[in-house]
Amino acid sequence: DRQTLVAVLQFLRRSNLRESEEILRREARLLGDDLGGGSVATVASSSPGVAAVAAVPPGKGGARAGAAGSLPGAGGRSLPAGPLGTWGALFGGGVVVEDQPDVSAVLSAYNQQGDPTLYEEYYSGLKHFIECSLDCHRAELSQLFYPLFVHMYLELVYNQHESEAKSFFERFHGDQECYYQDDLRVLSSLTKKEHMKGNETMLDFRTSKFVLRISRDSYQLLKRHLQEKQNNQIWNIVQEHLYIDIFDGMPRSKQQIDAMVGSLAGEAKREANKAKVFFGLLKEPEFDVPLDDEDEEGENEEGKPKKKKPKKDSAGSKSKKQDPNAPPQNRIPLPELKDSDKLDKVMNMKEAARRVRLGPECLPSICFYTFLNAYQGLTAVDITDDSSMIVGGFADSTVRVWSVTPKKLRSVKTAADLSLIDKESDDVLERIMDEKTASELKILYGHSGPVYGTSFSPDRNYLLSCSEDGTVRLWSLQTFTCLVGYKGHNYPVWDTQFSPYGYYFVSGGHDRVARLWATDHYQPLRIFAGHLADVTCTRFHPNSNYIATGSADRTVRLWDVLNGNCVRIFTGHKGPIHSLAFSPNGRFLATGATDGRVLLWDIGHGLMVGELKGHTDTIYALRFSRDGEILASGSMDNTVRLWDAVKAFEDLETDDFTTATGHINLPENSQDLLLGTYMTKSTPVIHLHFTRRNLLLAAGAYSSQ
Amino acid sequence: MEPAKMASPKSAPKDAQVMAQILKDMGITEYEPRVINQMLEFAYRYVTTILEDAKIYSSHAKKSTVDADDVRLAIQCRTDQSFTSPPPRDFLLDIARQKNQTPLPLIKPYSGPRLPPDRYCLTAPNYRLKSLQKKVSSSAGRITVPRLSVGAVSSRPSTPTLGTPSAQTVSVSAKVGTPVSLTGQRFTVQIPSSQAAVKSATPTTPTVQNVLINPSLIGPKNILITTNMVSAQNTSNDPNPLKRKHEDDDDYDAL
């Protein structure tokens, strides 16, 4: 109803029927106030007036912001002066326009800007200018080509100049960088305005600002050139769709730029990576380990005065001081340790004592689990922490659990039998198991689509699986039945993972958000929205306070579980990200994508610290060894590669300039860091797992081609 | 399945060649040959659906021919039905902001398996046992094979296990002894009611015994389900011991 009112108002305005417009607006305002909007702001069309209105953030649905032209309802963005100037010139006087919260408002962000046939002239003029500029500036200014090209093309399409759009595309698409080719191919199929409506990724691309990092000198050069031209259409587009993050210092070289660009939204703004991240690990409680002879001092470690007293009593811990980079113990609520968890931890410590120390001289042995007869249906694999069970998620919607130790999988006895057992006996946990149901394989049915992600809980009681049917299912590994189906994503869910402490889990899917759930809430606790394309990979940080998500928009974001904020944005990959791995000390993140590169990031500083080249196809599996000395990567090119993580992370240059600007000079040392390449027999590697003793397990499905 | 060669054979129909060209234009070089068939089928199905809808609209508007507006309307209606796209970004940011404002709920210690309230779980029994009209016999030895096929209700309509009319029930139970005849069309299950002790012991276990079985996987044989100790009467009389105690059952309703 409101929409039709707005449409009528606009029509009257366009036809210059002022009086009828005033009358209608007066009456409509009465109705509108009943609907409960914000205050109506009438604004003169001069620029300062427009700027004042821009200060009123356009709320979503309901609030009326006065400005010429309809505005996209996304967040509070500063309004460009250019297009508004043109509208204002047409109307004069006070104009009021409703804020349309639907998609058409987003689409109509593109106003008529200049003659469509001249777009090619503008673009080639800019191209000529940049090519004639000084070498040091050229690399930086070349970053402008791609976003400008896309935005100009989309504007031509939106304003229905199809033939001009096609010829524009034909002429200039070959000039773009090679890593944008996939995007350009998608773009070439968008030739009509109707095509744009269903494509959420393209819509997001146009409403979010493409971020470019340019040095001050280059920026001055560009600005001077664009403003002195008569038709400064390009300047308008730059102001409207690009965010130029200016830094003081040397312009960057092509190599530096190439390392960081590639994502759908340009690079990350510098302040996006400035928030403090608690990347340290939580204190582990100490136990009376039978073989341990440590005498317990019996003193609590002193925390910093500001921090609250930790919940868990850590008697006799080796480091007395609280790690300043570690989050407070109760920053997020975590489940308490049960007796079974404590037993598990004792086992873990015993195994850790027998762990093999890995290094360049001592490489791990690799044990490969090949799934035969899967007919390319194996879509997800997970292995428990103690390496006792393997689960496979398949394209036929089944989830299959295998026991890889001689101990078979058993389900709990029925209620009748359970009443007969002696509950006080010591081995009650064995007695509740039904021997008749022992088998090596259990098949779990329930999903109605391919299963794309699986995750065991740390206490091995639960299993999660997420699927194309949009649900995440929780299965009990004691009864081998489905307990809960969590519905929230209505679109395929690509990945899910339990928190290292259990209870929480994260899922990410096609709807471009990641959700944090707890097993006892049927709705998500947190929604992490911000990616421009599907979230393909989700991982918890070892301290469970942060979640990393990799997406098809080629960025990796780090989110804070406490308040849902995005604390880090890492750009640099040239393809959708399919694997993430945190280092065991929590300081570093390794990411792998379809471009075959593994990138290493320092979480604390928010910088890229390494690039491992070698794989030739998508990297689906990444894992650090138990003490973080070796990084293993598995890929679709049927190889497992081992990299020296210790060497990759030493000598990090973190001088002031680097921290301020985020610009790094990556050494070309992939060959030095590569410790070994191991080929499988045409089996892509989709999962890697280091056992507690640092044996590397890998899993994949044999594919005969 | 081998990947298809790049060039389609010369004898392929024109439509198939067009499909192959589309795949080539979008940069897809490796695909199984059946993909082209699937694409053709999809295109045919979509176009015929749209055109049929358009015919209906144009006849509704009393037009003599189908014109572009009818087709446009048909496309729009179908798009809202079948090809939904994920919500727009500003909407997602908005609901994310709302959700992220509430602090994380505290975790109650020692509360057993942490699952949502029962009505959001899949742990409830998905079948109901019909109670007999006559008094249930007390002899425990007569628990006969609770050979109950859960899925058979849908897959084998000739075996009305649950929907047995009372007349038949009476006739069956008139026979002394075995209420079960597997060969027969119907059978009822008698379960002694002296199971009160069991219910209180492990309230969670009975509920999780009820396996959600995919009916399509049930072969001609009936499935042996480990006995659910819920007696027929008890499903209606005494549901509480079966449900886990969740004081804050209603807390989860609000956003």
Short mmCIF file of C-alpha atoms in Angstrom, two decimals, chain B residues 144-149 152 156 158-161 172 175 178-189 220-225:
data_model
loop_
_atom_site.label_atom_id
_atom_site.label_comp_id
_atom_site.label_asym_id
_atom_site.label_seq_id
_atom_site.Cartn_x
_atom_site.Cartn_y
_atom_site.Cartn_z
CA THR B 144 4.81 -61.58 21.96
CA VAL B 145 6.94 -60.46 19.34
CA PRO B 146 6.30 -56.86 19.09
CA ARG B 147 6.92 -57.20 15.47
CA LEU B 148 5.69 -53.81 14.63
CA SER B 149 6.63 -52.22 11.41
CA ALA B 152 4.69 -50.17 7.07
CA ARG B 156 2.17 -51.38 3.08
CA SER B 158 -2.61 -53.70 3.49
CA THR B 159 -1.38 -54.08 7.02
CA PRO B 160 -3.41 -51.75 9.15
CA THR B 161 -1.49 -52.29 12.32
CA VAL B 172 -8.62 -61.48 17.95
CA LYS B 175 -8.75 -66.24 21.15
CA THR B 178 -1.53 -65.60 20.84
CA PRO B 179 -2.74 -62.27 19.67
CA VAL B 180 -0.24 -62.25 16.94
CA SER B 181 -0.54 -63.72 13.56
CA LEU B 182 2.08 -62.59 11.26
CA THR B 183 0.53 -64.13 8.26
CA GLY B 184 -2.74 -62.46 8.93
CA GLN B 185 -3.64 -59.03 7.81
CA ARG B 186 -3.82 -57.49 11.20
CA PHE B 187 -2.26 -57.89 14.52
CA THR B 188 -2.26 -56.08 17.75
CA VAL B 189 0.43 -55.77 20.25
CA PRO B 220 9.23 -56.98 2.78
CA LYS B 221 10.17 -58.06 6.27
CA ASN B 222 8.92 -56.26 9.27
CA ILE B 223 11.43 -54.64 11.48
CA LEU B 224 12.03 -55.77 14.97
CA ILE B 225 11.94 -52.74 17.13
#
